[in-house]
PDB file of C-alpha atoms in Angstrom:
ATOM      1  CA  MET A 880      -6.311  -5.415  -9.647  1.00  0.00           C
ATOM      2  CA  SER A 881      -5.627  -3.345  -6.572  1.00  0.00           C
ATOM      3  CA  LEU A 882      -8.170  -1.041  -4.963  1.00  0.00           C
ATOM      4  CA  GLN A 883      -8.022   2.759  -4.899  1.00  0.00           C
ATOM      5  CA  PHE A 884      -7.852   4.140  -1.371  1.00  0.00           C
ATOM      6  CA  THR A 885      -8.731   7.792  -0.806  1.00  0.00           C
ATOM      7  CA  GLU A 886      -9.193  10.121   2.134  1.00  0.00           C
ATOM      8  CA  THR A 887     -12.907   9.326   1.849  1.00  0.00           C
ATOM      9  CA  ASN A 888     -12.719   5.524   2.062  1.00  0.00           C
ATOM     10  CA  PHE A 889      -9.402   4.972   3.910  1.00  0.00           C
ATOM     11  CA  GLU A 890     -10.884   4.485   7.368  1.00  0.00           C
ATOM     12  CA  THR A 891     -13.421   1.916   6.164  1.00  0.00           C
ATOM     13  CA  GLU A 892     -11.160   0.109   3.694  1.00  0.00           C
ATOM     14  CA  VAL A 893      -7.899   0.112   5.692  1.00  0.00           C
ATOM     15  CA  ILE A 894      -8.241   1.149   9.336  1.00  0.00           C
ATOM     16  CA  LYS A 895     -11.398  -0.897  10.029  1.00  0.00           C
ATOM     17  CA  ALA A 896     -10.461  -3.767   7.703  1.00  0.00           C
ATOM     18  CA  GLU A 897     -10.055  -7.234   9.098  1.00  0.00           C
ATOM     19  CA  GLY A 898      -6.750  -8.888   8.336  1.00  0.00           C
ATOM     20  CA  THR A 899      -3.703  -7.508   6.594  1.00  0.00           C
ATOM     21  CA  VAL A 900      -3.813  -4.549   4.202  1.00  0.00           C
ATOM     22  CA  LEU A 901      -1.017  -3.423   1.858  1.00  0.00           C
ATOM     23  CA  VAL A 902      -1.177   0.265   0.925  1.00  0.00           C
ATOM     24  CA  ASP A 903       0.978   1.607  -1.919  1.00  0.00           C
ATOM     25  CA  PHE A 904       1.523   5.386  -1.725  1.00  0.00           C
ATOM     26  CA  TRP A 905       2.377   6.466  -5.288  1.00  0.00           C
ATOM     27  CA  ALA A 906       2.076   9.211  -7.916  1.00  0.00           C
ATOM     28  CA  THR A 907       1.576   9.184 -11.686  1.00  0.00           C
ATOM     29  CA  TRP A 908       4.864  11.045 -12.289  1.00  0.00           C
ATOM     30  CA  CYS A 909       6.975   8.667 -10.147  1.00  0.00           C
ATOM     31  CA  GLY A 910       9.235   6.337 -12.166  1.00  0.00           C
ATOM     32  CA  PRO A 911       9.906   3.787  -9.385  1.00  0.00           C
ATOM     33  CA  CYS A 912       6.147   3.751  -8.654  1.00  0.00           C
ATOM     34  CA  LYS A 913       5.493   2.742 -12.256  1.00  0.00           C
ATOM     35  CA  MET A 914       8.141   0.014 -11.932  1.00  0.00           C
ATOM     36  CA  ILE A 915       6.469  -1.679  -8.958  1.00  0.00           C
ATOM     37  CA  SER A 916       2.857  -1.085 -10.016  1.00  0.00           C
ATOM     38  CA  PRO A 917       2.606  -4.399 -11.932  1.00  0.00           C
ATOM     39  CA  ILE A 918       4.099  -6.184  -8.900  1.00  0.00           C
ATOM     40  CA  ILE A 919       1.480  -4.647  -6.606  1.00  0.00           C
ATOM     41  CA  ASP A 920      -1.269  -5.743  -9.021  1.00  0.00           C
ATOM     42  CA  GLN A 921       0.160  -9.300  -9.132  1.00  0.00           C
ATOM     43  CA  ILE A 922       0.234  -9.485  -5.346  1.00  0.00           C
ATOM     44  CA  SER A 923      -3.345  -8.213  -5.241  1.00  0.00           C
ATOM     45  CA  THR A 924      -4.450 -11.060  -7.512  1.00  0.00           C
ATOM     46  CA  GLU A 925      -2.277 -13.800  -6.028  1.00  0.00           C
ATOM     47  CA  MET A 926      -3.042 -12.985  -2.388  1.00  0.00           C
ATOM     48  CA  ALA A 927      -6.732 -12.142  -2.864  1.00  0.00           C
ATOM     49  CA  GLY A 928      -8.727 -13.317   0.126  1.00  0.00           C
ATOM     50  CA  THR A 929      -5.624 -13.188   2.326  1.00  0.00           C
ATOM     51  CA  VAL A 930      -4.399  -9.608   1.916  1.00  0.00           C
ATOM     52  CA  LYS A 931      -6.315  -6.508   0.821  1.00  0.00           C
ATOM     53  CA  VAL A 932      -4.183  -4.446  -1.563  1.00  0.00           C
ATOM     54  CA  GLY A 933      -4.726  -0.854  -2.616  1.00  0.00           C
ATOM     55  CA  LYS A 934      -3.074   2.334  -3.766  1.00  0.00           C
ATOM     56  CA  VAL A 935      -3.155   5.926  -2.560  1.00  0.00           C
ATOM     57  CA  ASP A 936      -2.354   8.667  -5.081  1.00  0.00           C
ATOM     58  CA  VAL A 937      -0.358  11.101  -2.938  1.00  0.00           C
ATOM     59  CA  ASP A 938      -1.154  14.074  -5.170  1.00  0.00           C
ATOM     60  CA  ALA A 939      -4.905  13.566  -4.767  1.00  0.00           C
ATOM     61  CA  ASN A 940      -4.711  12.504  -1.105  1.00  0.00           C
ATOM     62  CA  GLN A 941      -2.085  14.735   0.470  1.00  0.00           C
ATOM     63  CA  GLY A 942      -3.733  14.474   3.878  1.00  0.00           C
ATOM     64  CA  LEU A 943      -3.169  10.713   4.007  1.00  0.00           C
ATOM     65  CA  ALA A 944       0.440  11.106   2.907  1.00  0.00           C
ATOM     66  CA  ALA A 945       0.979  13.652   5.693  1.00  0.00           C
ATOM     67  CA  THR A 946      -0.832  11.546   8.305  1.00  0.00           C
ATOM     68  CA  TYR A 947       1.439   8.565   7.596  1.00  0.00           C
ATOM     69  CA  ASN A 948       4.582  10.685   7.170  1.00  0.00           C
ATOM     70  CA  VAL A 949       5.120   9.581   3.567  1.00  0.00           C
ATOM     71  CA  ARG A 950       8.128  11.601   2.427  1.00  0.00           C
ATOM     72  CA  SER A 951       9.356   9.401  -0.390  1.00  0.00           C
ATOM     73  CA  ILE A 952       7.445   7.339  -2.917  1.00  0.00           C
ATOM     74  CA  PRO A 953       6.772   4.599  -3.489  1.00  0.00           C
ATOM     75  CA  THR A 954       6.101   3.868   0.171  1.00  0.00           C
ATOM     76  CA  LEU A 955       4.340   0.629   1.031  1.00  0.00           C
ATOM     77  CA  LEU A 956       2.631   0.434   4.408  1.00  0.00           C
ATOM     78  CA  ILE A 957       1.361  -2.829   5.841  1.00  0.00           C
ATOM     79  CA  PHE A 958      -1.609  -2.415   8.179  1.00  0.00           C
ATOM     80  CA  LYS A 959      -3.056  -4.925  10.616  1.00  0.00           C
ATOM     81  CA  GLY A 960      -5.734  -4.081  13.136  1.00  0.00           C
ATOM     82  CA  GLY A 961      -5.770  -0.484  11.945  1.00  0.00           C
ATOM     83  CA  GLN A 962      -2.092   0.046  12.758  1.00  0.00           C
ATOM     84  CA  VAL A 963       1.007   0.249  10.574  1.00  0.00           C
ATOM     85  CA  VAL A 964       3.008  -2.909  11.283  1.00  0.00           C
ATOM     86  CA  ASP A 965       5.658  -2.645   8.556  1.00  0.00           C
ATOM     87  CA  THR A 966       6.998  -0.176   6.003  1.00  0.00           C
ATOM     88  CA  ILE A 967       8.878  -0.500   2.721  1.00  0.00           C
ATOM     89  CA  VAL A 968      10.288   2.661   1.130  1.00  0.00           C
ATOM     90  CA  GLY A 969      11.420   2.646  -2.484  1.00  0.00           C
ATOM     91  CA  ALA A 970      11.119   0.144  -5.300  1.00  0.00           C
ATOM     92  CA  THR A 971      11.793  -3.416  -4.182  1.00  0.00           C
ATOM     93  CA  SER A 972      11.320  -6.990  -5.318  1.00  0.00           C
ATOM     94  CA  LYS A 973       8.086  -8.919  -5.272  1.00  0.00           C
ATOM     95  CA  ASP A 974       9.721 -11.506  -2.997  1.00  0.00           C
ATOM     96  CA  ASN A 975      10.607  -8.836  -0.432  1.00  0.00           C
ATOM     97  CA  ILE A 976       7.049  -7.474  -0.374  1.00  0.00           C
ATOM     98  CA  VAL A 977       5.461 -10.940  -0.169  1.00  0.00           C
ATOM     99  CA  ASN A 978       7.831 -12.042   2.621  1.00  0.00           C
ATOM    100  CA  LYS A 979       6.976  -8.950   4.673  1.00  0.00           C
ATOM    101  CA  LEU A 980       3.262  -9.522   4.086  1.00  0.00           C
ATOM    102  CA  ARG A 981       3.474 -13.190   5.101  1.00  0.00           C
ATOM    103  CA  ALA A 982       5.053 -12.158   8.411  1.00  0.00           C
ATOM    104  CA  HIS A 983       1.825 -10.286   9.241  1.00  0.00           C
ATOM    105  CA  ILE A 984      -0.828 -12.713   7.994  1.00  0.00           C
TER     106      ILE A 984
END
């Protein structure tokens, strides 16, 4: 199961995290977000110990969405060393997400 990132814990959980972090910006009302949610949870389980995976509810954390210029959801940001190293916008395949993650491990 993926973690819940918020404006309160984002710096500790993502920015200061060691290794690669996948952040899914989503909302409860977003159809494509619901489509990829099980994929994000699978990746969280399958890549545990290699990649930290979490979600940011854009409605509850509008400041984070604005900080990272999230204009469309779902938006997946891949962080390494506290910096965004890759971005995926829109629903996509598990293979595409995993391949992008592997490039940054």
